[in-house]
PDB file of C-alpha atoms in Angstrom:
ATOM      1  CA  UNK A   1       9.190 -59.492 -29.201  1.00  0.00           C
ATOM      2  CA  UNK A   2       6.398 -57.524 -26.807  1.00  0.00           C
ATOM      3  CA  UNK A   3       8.316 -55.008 -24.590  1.00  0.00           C
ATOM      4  CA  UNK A   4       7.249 -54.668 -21.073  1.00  0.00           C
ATOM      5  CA  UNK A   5       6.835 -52.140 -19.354  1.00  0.00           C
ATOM      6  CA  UNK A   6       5.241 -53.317 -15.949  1.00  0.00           C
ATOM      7  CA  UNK A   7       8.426 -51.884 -13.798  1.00  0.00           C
ATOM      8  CA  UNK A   8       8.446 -48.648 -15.492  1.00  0.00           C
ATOM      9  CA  UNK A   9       4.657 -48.066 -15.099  1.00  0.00           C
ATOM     10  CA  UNK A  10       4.679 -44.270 -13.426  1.00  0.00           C
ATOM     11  CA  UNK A  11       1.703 -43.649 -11.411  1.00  0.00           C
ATOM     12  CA  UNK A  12      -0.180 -40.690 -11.643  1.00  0.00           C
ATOM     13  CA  UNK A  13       0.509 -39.764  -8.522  1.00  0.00           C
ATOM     14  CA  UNK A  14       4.280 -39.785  -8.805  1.00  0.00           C
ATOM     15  CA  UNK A  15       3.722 -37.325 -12.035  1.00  0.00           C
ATOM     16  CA  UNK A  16       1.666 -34.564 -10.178  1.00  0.00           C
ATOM     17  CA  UNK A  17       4.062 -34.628  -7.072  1.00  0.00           C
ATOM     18  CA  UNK A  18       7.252 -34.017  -9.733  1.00  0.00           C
ATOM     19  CA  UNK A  19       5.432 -31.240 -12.017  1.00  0.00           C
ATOM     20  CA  UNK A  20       4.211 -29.993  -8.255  1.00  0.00           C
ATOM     21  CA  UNK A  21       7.901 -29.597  -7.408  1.00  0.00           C
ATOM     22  CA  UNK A  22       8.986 -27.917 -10.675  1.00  0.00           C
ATOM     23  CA  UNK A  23       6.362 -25.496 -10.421  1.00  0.00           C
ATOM     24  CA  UNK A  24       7.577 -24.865  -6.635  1.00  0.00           C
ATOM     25  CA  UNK A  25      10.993 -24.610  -8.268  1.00  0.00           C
ATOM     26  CA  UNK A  26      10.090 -22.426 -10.347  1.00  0.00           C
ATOM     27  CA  UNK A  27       7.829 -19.966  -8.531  1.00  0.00           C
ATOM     28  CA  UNK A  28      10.651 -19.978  -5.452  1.00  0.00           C
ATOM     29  CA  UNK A  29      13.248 -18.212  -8.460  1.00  0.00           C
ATOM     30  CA  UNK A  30      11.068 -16.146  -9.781  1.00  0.00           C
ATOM     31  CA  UNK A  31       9.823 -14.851  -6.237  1.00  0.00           C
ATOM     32  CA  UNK A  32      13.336 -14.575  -5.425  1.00  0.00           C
ATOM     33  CA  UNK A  33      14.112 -12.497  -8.370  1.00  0.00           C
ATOM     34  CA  UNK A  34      11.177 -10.425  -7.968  1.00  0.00           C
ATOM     35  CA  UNK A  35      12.377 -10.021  -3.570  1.00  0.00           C
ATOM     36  CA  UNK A  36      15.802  -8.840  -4.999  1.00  0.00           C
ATOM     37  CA  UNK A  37      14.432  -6.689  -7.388  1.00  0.00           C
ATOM     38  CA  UNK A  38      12.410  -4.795  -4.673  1.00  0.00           C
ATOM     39  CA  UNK A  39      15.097  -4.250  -2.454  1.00  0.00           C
ATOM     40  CA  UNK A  40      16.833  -2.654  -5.253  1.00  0.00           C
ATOM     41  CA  UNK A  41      14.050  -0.004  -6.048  1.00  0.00           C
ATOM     42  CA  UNK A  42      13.735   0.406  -2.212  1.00  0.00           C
ATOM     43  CA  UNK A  43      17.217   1.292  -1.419  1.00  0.00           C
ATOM     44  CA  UNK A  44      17.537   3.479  -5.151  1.00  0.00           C
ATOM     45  CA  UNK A  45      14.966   5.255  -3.383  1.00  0.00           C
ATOM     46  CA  UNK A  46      16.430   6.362   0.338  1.00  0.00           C
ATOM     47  CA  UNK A  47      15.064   6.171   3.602  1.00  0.00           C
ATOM     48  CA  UNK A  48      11.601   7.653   4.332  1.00  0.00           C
ATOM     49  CA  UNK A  49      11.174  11.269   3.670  1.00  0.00           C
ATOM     50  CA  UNK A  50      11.547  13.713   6.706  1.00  0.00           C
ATOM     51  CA  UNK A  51       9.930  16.513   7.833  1.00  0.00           C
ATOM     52  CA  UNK A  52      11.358  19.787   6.016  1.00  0.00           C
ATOM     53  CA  UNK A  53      11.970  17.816   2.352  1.00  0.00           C
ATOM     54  CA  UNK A  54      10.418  18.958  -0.317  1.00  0.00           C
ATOM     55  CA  UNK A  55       6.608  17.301  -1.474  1.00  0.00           C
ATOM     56  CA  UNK A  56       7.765  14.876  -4.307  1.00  0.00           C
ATOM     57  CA  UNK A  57       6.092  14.773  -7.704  1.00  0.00           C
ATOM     58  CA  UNK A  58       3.510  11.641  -7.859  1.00  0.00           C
ATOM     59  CA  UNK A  59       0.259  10.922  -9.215  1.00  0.00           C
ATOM     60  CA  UNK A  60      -3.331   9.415  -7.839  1.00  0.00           C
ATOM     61  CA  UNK A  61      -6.398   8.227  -9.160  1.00  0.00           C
ATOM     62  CA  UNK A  62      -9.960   9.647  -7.409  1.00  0.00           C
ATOM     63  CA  UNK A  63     -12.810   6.867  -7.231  1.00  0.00           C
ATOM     64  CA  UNK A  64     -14.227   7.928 -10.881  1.00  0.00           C
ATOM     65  CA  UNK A  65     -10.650   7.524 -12.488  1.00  0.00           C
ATOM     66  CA  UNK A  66      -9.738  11.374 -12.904  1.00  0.00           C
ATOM     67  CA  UNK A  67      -5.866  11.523 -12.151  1.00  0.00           C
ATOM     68  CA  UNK A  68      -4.738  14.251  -9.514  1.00  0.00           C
ATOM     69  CA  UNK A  69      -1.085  15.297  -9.887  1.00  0.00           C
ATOM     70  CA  UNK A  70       0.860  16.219  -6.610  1.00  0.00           C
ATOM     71  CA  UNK A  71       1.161  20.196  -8.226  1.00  0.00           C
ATOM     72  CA  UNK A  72      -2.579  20.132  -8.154  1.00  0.00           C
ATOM     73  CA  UNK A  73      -3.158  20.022  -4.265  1.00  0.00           C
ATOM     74  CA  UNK A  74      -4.183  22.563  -2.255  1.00  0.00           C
ATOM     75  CA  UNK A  75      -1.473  25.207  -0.782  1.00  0.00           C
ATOM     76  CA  UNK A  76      -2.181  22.745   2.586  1.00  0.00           C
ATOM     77  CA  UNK A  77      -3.103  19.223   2.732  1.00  0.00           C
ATOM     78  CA  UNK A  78      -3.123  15.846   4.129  1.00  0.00           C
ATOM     79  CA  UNK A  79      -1.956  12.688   2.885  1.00  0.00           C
ATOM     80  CA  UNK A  80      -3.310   9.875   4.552  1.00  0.00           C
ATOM     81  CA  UNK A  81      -1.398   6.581   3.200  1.00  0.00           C
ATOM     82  CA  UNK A  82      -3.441   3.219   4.258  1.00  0.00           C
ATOM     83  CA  UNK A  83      -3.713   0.035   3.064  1.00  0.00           C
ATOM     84  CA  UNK A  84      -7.410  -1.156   2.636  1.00  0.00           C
ATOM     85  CA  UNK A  85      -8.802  -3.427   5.297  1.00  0.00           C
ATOM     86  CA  UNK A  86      -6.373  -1.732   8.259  1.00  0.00           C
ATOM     87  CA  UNK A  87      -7.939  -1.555  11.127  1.00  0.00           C
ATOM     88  CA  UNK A  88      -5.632   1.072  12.018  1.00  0.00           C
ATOM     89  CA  UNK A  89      -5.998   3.339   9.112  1.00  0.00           C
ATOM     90  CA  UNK A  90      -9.895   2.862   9.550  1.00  0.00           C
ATOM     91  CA  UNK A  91     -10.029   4.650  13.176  1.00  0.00           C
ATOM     92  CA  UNK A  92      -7.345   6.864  11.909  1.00  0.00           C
ATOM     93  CA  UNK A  93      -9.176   8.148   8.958  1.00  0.00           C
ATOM     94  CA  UNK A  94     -12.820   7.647  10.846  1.00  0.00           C
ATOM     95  CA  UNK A  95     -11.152  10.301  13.700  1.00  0.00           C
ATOM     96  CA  UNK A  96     -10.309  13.082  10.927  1.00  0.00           C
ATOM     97  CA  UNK A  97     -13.547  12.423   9.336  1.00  0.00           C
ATOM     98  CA  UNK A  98     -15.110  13.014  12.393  1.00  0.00           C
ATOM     99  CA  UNK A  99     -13.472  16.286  12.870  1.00  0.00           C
ATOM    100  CA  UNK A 100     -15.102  20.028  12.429  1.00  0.00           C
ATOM    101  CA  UNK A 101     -13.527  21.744   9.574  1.00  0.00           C
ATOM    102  CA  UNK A 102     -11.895  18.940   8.013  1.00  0.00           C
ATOM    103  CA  UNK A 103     -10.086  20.545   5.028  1.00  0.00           C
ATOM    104  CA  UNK A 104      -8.163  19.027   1.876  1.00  0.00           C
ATOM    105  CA  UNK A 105      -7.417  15.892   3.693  1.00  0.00           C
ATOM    106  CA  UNK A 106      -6.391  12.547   1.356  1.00  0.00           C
ATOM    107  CA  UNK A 107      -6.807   9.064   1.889  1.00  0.00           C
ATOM    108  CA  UNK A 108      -4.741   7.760  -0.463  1.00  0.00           C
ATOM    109  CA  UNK A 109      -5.064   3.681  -0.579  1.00  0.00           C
ATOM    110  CA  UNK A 110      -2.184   1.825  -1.563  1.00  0.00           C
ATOM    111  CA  UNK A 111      -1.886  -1.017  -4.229  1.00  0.00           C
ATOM    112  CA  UNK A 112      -6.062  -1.529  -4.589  1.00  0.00           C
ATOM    113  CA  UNK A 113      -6.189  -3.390  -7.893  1.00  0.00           C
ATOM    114  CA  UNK A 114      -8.268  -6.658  -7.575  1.00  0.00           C
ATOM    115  CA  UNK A 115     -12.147  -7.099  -7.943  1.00  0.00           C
ATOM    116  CA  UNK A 116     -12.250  -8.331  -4.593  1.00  0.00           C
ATOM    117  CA  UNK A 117      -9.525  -5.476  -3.479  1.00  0.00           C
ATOM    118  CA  UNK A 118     -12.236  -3.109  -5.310  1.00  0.00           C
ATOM    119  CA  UNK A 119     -14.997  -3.875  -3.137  1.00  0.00           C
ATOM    120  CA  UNK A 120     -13.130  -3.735   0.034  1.00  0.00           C
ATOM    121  CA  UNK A 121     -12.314  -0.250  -1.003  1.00  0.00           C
ATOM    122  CA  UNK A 122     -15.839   0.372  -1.284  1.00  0.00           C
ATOM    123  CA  UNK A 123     -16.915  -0.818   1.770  1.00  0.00           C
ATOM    124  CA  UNK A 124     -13.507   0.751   3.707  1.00  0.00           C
ATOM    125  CA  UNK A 125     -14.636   4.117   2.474  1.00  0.00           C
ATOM    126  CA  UNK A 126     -18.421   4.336   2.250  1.00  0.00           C
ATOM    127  CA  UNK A 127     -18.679   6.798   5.211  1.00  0.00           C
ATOM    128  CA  UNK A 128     -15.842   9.466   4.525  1.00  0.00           C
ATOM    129  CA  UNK A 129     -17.943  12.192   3.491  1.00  0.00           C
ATOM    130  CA  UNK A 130     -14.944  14.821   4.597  1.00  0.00           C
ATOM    131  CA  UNK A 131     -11.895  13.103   3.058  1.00  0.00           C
ATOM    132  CA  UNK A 132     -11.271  12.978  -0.505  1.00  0.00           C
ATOM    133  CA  UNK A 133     -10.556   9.538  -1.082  1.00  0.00           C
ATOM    134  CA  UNK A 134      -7.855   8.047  -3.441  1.00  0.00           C
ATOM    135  CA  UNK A 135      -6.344   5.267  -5.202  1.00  0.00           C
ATOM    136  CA  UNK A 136      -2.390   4.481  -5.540  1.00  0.00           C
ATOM    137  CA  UNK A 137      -2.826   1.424  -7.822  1.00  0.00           C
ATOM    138  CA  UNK A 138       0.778   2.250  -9.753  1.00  0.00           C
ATOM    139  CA  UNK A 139       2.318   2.915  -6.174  1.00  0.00           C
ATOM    140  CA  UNK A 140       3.456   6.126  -6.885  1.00  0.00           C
ATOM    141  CA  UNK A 141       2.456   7.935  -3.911  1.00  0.00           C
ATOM    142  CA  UNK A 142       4.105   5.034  -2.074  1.00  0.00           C
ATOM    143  CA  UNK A 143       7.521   5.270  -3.636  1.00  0.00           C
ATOM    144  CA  UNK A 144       8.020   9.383  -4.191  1.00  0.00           C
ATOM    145  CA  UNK A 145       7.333   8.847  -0.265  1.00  0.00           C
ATOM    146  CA  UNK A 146       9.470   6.006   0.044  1.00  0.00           C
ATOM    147  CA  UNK A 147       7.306   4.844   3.102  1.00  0.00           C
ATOM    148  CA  UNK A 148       6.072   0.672   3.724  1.00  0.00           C
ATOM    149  CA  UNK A 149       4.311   2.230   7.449  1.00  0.00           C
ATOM    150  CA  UNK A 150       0.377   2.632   6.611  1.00  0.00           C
ATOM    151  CA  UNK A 151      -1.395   4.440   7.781  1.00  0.00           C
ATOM    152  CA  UNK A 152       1.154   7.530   7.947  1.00  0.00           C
ATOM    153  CA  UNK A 153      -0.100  11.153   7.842  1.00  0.00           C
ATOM    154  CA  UNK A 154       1.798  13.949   5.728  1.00  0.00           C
ATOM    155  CA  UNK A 155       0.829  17.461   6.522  1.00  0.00           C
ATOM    156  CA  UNK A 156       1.990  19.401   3.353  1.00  0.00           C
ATOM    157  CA  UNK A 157       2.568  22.775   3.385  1.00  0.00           C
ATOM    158  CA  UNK A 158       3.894  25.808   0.788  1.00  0.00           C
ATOM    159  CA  UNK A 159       5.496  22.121  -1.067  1.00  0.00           C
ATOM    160  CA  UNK A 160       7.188  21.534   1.959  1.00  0.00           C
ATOM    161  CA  UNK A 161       6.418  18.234   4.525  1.00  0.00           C
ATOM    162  CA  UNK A 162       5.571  19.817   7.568  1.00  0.00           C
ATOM    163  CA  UNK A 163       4.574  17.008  10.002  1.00  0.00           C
ATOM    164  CA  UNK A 164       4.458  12.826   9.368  1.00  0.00           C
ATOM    165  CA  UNK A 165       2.419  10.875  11.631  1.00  0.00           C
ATOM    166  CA  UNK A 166       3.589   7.169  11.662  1.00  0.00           C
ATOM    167  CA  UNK A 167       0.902   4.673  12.809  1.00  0.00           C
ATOM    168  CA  UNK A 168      -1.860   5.157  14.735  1.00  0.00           C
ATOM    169  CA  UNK A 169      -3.104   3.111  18.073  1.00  0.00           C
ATOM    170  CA  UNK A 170      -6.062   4.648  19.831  1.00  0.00           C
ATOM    171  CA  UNK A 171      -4.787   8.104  19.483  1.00  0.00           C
ATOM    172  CA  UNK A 172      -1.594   7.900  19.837  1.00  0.00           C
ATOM    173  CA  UNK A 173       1.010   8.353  16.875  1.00  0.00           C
ATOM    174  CA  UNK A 174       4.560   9.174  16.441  1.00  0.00           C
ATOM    175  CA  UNK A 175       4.591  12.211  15.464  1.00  0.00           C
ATOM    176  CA  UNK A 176       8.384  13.847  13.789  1.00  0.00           C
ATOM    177  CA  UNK A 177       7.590  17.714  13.591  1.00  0.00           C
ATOM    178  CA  UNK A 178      10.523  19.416  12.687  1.00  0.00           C
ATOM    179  CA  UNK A 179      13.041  17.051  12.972  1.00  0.00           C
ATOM    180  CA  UNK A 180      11.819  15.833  16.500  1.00  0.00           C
ATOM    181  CA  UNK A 181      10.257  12.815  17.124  1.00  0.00           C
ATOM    182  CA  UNK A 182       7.534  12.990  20.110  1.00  0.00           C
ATOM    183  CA  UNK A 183       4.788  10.702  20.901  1.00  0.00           C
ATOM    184  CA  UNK A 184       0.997  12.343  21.288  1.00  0.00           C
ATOM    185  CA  UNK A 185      -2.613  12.211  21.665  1.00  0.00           C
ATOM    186  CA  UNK A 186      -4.730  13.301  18.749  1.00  0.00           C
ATOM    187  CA  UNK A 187      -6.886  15.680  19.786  1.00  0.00           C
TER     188      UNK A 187
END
């Protein structure tokens, strides 16, 4: 007796639409899990720091891999936090670059880990001869800030935040000095 099977023929495409849907299954828990998990580090970490807390301990990575360790800055210095590709961290960082007597200033990129991220970096920071520029690829910059803003400008001072510049349009930021939040031109 020859069993047939003519009904229960599957066609192929019937098989890649079902393993497309478990994979979709799949992927949606684990990003899920991986959302929730986020939100927990974000809010075990606290809201942004202010102006007045203390400069937290973190680490970054210079363009030839040596490690710099937030003890090992300068008595006063900039952080510059940006996200490569920003348009607004570019004419941000392109203004203080610009500027006479540009000092201990930091752009510190956030999360640049690919190839392709790589050579974005390269390109984002080929004409920053003032700035010292840095990587963030563990995010630890990021998180001792506790900041998701870019670009946002720490002035650090005696291990002390001084000023934090949030965004940047045109030359105007918000800028919290001292507890108080006022909006102003860069000079």
């Amino acid at each position: 007796m020859k069993l047939q099977n003519r009904h229960l023929k599957i066609r192929p495409y019937l098989l890649y639409g079902f393993a497309a849907l478990v994979l979709l299954v799949f992927l949606g828990k684990n990003t899920a899990a991986y959302e929730a998990h986020l939100t927990d580090v974000r809010n075990s970490a606290g809201p942004p720091l202010p102006v007045g807390a203390e400069v937290p301990e973190f680490s970054m990575e210079d363009s030839d891999g040596a490690i710099l360790e937030s003890s090992q800055l300068p008595e006063t210095s900039t952080l510059v936090l940006a996200i490569v590709g920003c348009p607004y961290a570019q004419a941000a960082l392109s203004d203080l670059n610009a500027k006479e007597g540009v000092e201990n200033v930091y752009a510190v990129y956030i999360g640049v880990g690919s190839k392709e991220d790589q050579e974005k970096f390269e390109e984002f920071t080929r004409n920053y001869e003032n700035l010292h520029i840095m990587l963030d690829h563990k995010n630890s910059v990021k998180w001792s800030f506790r900041t998701d803003s870019y670009p946002t400008t720490f002035t650090l001072k005696g291990g002390k935040i001084v000023q934090k510049e949030v965004g940047y349009l045109g030359g105007v930021t918000a800028v919290e000095d001292g507890g108080e939040k006022d909006e102003m031109r860069n000079p």
